[in-house]
C-alpha positions as protocol buffer text, in pm:
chain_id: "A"
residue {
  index: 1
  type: UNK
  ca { x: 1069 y: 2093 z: 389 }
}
residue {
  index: 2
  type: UNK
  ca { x: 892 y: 1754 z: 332 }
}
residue {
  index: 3
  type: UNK
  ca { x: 1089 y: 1609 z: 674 }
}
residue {
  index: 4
  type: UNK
  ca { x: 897 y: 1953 z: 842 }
}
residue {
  index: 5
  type: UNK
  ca { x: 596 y: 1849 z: 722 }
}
residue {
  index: 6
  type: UNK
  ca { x: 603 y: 1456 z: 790 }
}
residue {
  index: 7
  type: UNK
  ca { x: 708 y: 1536 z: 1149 }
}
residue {
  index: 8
  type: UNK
  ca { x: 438 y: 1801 z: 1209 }
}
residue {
  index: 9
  type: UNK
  ca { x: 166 y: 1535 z: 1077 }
}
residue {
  index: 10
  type: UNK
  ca { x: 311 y: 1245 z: 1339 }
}
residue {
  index: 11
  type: UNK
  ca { x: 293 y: 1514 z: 1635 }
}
residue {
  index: 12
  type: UNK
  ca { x: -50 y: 1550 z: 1561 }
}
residue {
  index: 13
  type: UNK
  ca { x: -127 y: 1204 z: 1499 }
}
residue {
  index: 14
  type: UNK
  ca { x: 88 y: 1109 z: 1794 }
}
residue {
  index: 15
  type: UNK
  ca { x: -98 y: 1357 z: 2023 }
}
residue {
  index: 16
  type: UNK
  ca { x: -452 y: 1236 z: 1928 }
}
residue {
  index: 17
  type: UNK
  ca { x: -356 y: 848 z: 1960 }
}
residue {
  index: 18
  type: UNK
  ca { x: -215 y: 908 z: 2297 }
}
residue {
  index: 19
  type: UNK
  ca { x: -482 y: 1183 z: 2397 }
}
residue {
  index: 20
  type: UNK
  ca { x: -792 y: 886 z: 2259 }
}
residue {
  index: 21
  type: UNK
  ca { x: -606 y: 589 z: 2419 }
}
residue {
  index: 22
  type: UNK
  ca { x: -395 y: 699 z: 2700 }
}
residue {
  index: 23
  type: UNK
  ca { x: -543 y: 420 z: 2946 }
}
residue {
  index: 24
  type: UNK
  ca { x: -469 y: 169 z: 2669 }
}
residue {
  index: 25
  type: UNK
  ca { x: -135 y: 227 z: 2556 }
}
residue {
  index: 26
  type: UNK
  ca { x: 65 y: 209 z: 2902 }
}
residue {
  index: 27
  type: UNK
  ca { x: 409 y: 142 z: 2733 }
}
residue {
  index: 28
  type: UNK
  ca { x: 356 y: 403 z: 2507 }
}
residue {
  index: 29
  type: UNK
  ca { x: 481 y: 772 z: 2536 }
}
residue {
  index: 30
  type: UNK
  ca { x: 432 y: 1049 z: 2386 }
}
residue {
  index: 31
  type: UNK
  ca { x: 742 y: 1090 z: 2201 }
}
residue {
  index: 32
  type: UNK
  ca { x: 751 y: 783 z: 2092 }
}
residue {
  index: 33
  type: UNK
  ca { x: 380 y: 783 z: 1895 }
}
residue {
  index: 34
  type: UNK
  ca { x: 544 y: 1121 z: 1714 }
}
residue {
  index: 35
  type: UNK
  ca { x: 795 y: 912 z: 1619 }
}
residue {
  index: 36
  type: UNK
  ca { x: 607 y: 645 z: 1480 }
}
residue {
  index: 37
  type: UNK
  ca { x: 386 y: 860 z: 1377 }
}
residue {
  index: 38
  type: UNK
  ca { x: 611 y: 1093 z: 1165 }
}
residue {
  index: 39
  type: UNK
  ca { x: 740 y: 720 z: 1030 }
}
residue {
  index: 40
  type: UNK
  ca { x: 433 y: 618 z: 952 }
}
residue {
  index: 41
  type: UNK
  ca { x: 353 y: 954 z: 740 }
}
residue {
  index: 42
  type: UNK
  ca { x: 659 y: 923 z: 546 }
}
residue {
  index: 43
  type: UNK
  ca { x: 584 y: 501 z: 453 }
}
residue {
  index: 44
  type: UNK
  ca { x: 220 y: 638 z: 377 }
}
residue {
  index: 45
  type: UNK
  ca { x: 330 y: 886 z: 130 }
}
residue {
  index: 46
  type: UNK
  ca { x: 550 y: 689 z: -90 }
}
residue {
  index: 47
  type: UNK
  ca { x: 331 y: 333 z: -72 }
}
residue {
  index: 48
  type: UNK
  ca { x: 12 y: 459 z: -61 }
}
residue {
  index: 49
  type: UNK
  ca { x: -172 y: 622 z: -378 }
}
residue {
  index: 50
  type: UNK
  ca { x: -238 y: 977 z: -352 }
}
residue {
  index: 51
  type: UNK
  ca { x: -509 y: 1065 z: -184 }
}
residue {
  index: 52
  type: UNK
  ca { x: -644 y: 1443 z: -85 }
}
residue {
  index: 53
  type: UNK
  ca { x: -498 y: 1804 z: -138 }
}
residue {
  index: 54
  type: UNK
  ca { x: -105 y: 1822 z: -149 }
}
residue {
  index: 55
  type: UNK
  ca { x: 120 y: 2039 z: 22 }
}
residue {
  index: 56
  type: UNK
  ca { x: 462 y: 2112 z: 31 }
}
residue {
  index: 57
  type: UNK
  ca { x: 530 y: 1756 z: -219 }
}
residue {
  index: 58
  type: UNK
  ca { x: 319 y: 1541 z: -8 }
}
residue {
  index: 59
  type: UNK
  ca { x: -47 y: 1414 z: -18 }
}
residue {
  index: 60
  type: UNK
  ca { x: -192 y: 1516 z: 315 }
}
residue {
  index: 61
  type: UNK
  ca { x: -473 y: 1204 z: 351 }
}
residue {
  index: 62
  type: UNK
  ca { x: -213 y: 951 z: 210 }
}
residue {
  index: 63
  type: UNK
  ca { x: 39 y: 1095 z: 475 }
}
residue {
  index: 64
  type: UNK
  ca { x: -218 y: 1076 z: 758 }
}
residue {
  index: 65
  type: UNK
  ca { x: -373 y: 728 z: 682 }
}
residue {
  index: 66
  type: UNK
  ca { x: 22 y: 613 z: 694 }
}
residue {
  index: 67
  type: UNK
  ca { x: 74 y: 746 z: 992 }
}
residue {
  index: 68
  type: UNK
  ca { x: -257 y: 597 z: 1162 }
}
residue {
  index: 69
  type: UNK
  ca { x: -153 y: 245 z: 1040 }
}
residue {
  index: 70
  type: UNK
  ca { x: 163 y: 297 z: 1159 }
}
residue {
  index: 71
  type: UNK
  ca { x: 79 y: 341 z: 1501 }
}
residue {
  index: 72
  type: UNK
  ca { x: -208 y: 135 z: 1528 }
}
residue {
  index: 73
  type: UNK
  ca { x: 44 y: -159 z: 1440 }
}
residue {
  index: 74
  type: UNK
  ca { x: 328 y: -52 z: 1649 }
}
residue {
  index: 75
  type: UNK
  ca { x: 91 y: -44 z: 1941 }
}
residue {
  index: 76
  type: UNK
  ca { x: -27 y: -411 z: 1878 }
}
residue {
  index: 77
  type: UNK
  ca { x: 331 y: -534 z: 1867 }
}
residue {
  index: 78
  type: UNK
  ca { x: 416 y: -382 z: 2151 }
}
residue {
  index: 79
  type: UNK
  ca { x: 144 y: -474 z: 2354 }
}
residue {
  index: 80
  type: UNK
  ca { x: 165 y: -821 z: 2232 }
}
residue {
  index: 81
  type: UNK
  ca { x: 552 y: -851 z: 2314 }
}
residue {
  index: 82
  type: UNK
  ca { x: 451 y: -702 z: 2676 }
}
residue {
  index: 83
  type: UNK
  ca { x: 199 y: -968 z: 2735 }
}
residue {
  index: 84
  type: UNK
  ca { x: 438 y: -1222 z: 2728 }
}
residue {
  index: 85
  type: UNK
  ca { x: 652 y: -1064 z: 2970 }
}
């Protein structure tokens, strides 16, 4: 139930990062910020302390924040990498 819950959080996460940045993230689809964002929730959860309400096993905010920093710094690698190209 926890894997439902961590992959819900990194569709929404994914959705608003490419929905905010779409122009700026040209190597980056859709399915692929869900991905890292789902990652990113599930890294946040067990690293981070736990912050806000909890549901289902997992802190929500500590889920969310992972999931933002996740994404945030597989965007800069990958933009990085493509700027050498």
């Amino acid at each position: 139930m926890e894997f439902l819950l961590f992959l819900v959080i990194g569709v929404f996460i994914g959705w608003v990062v490419a929905a905010c940045a779409a122009k700026h993230l040209p190597h980056c689809g859709l399915c692929s910020l869900i991905v890292a964002g789902a990652i990113g929730a599930w890294i946040g959860s067990a690293l981070l302390p736990p912050l806000g309400p909890i549901f289902v096993g997992v802190y929500l905010f500590s889920a969310i924040l992972g999931a933002l920093i996740f994404i945030l710094l597989a965007v800069l690698l990958l933009k990085c990498c493509y700027k050498k190209h």
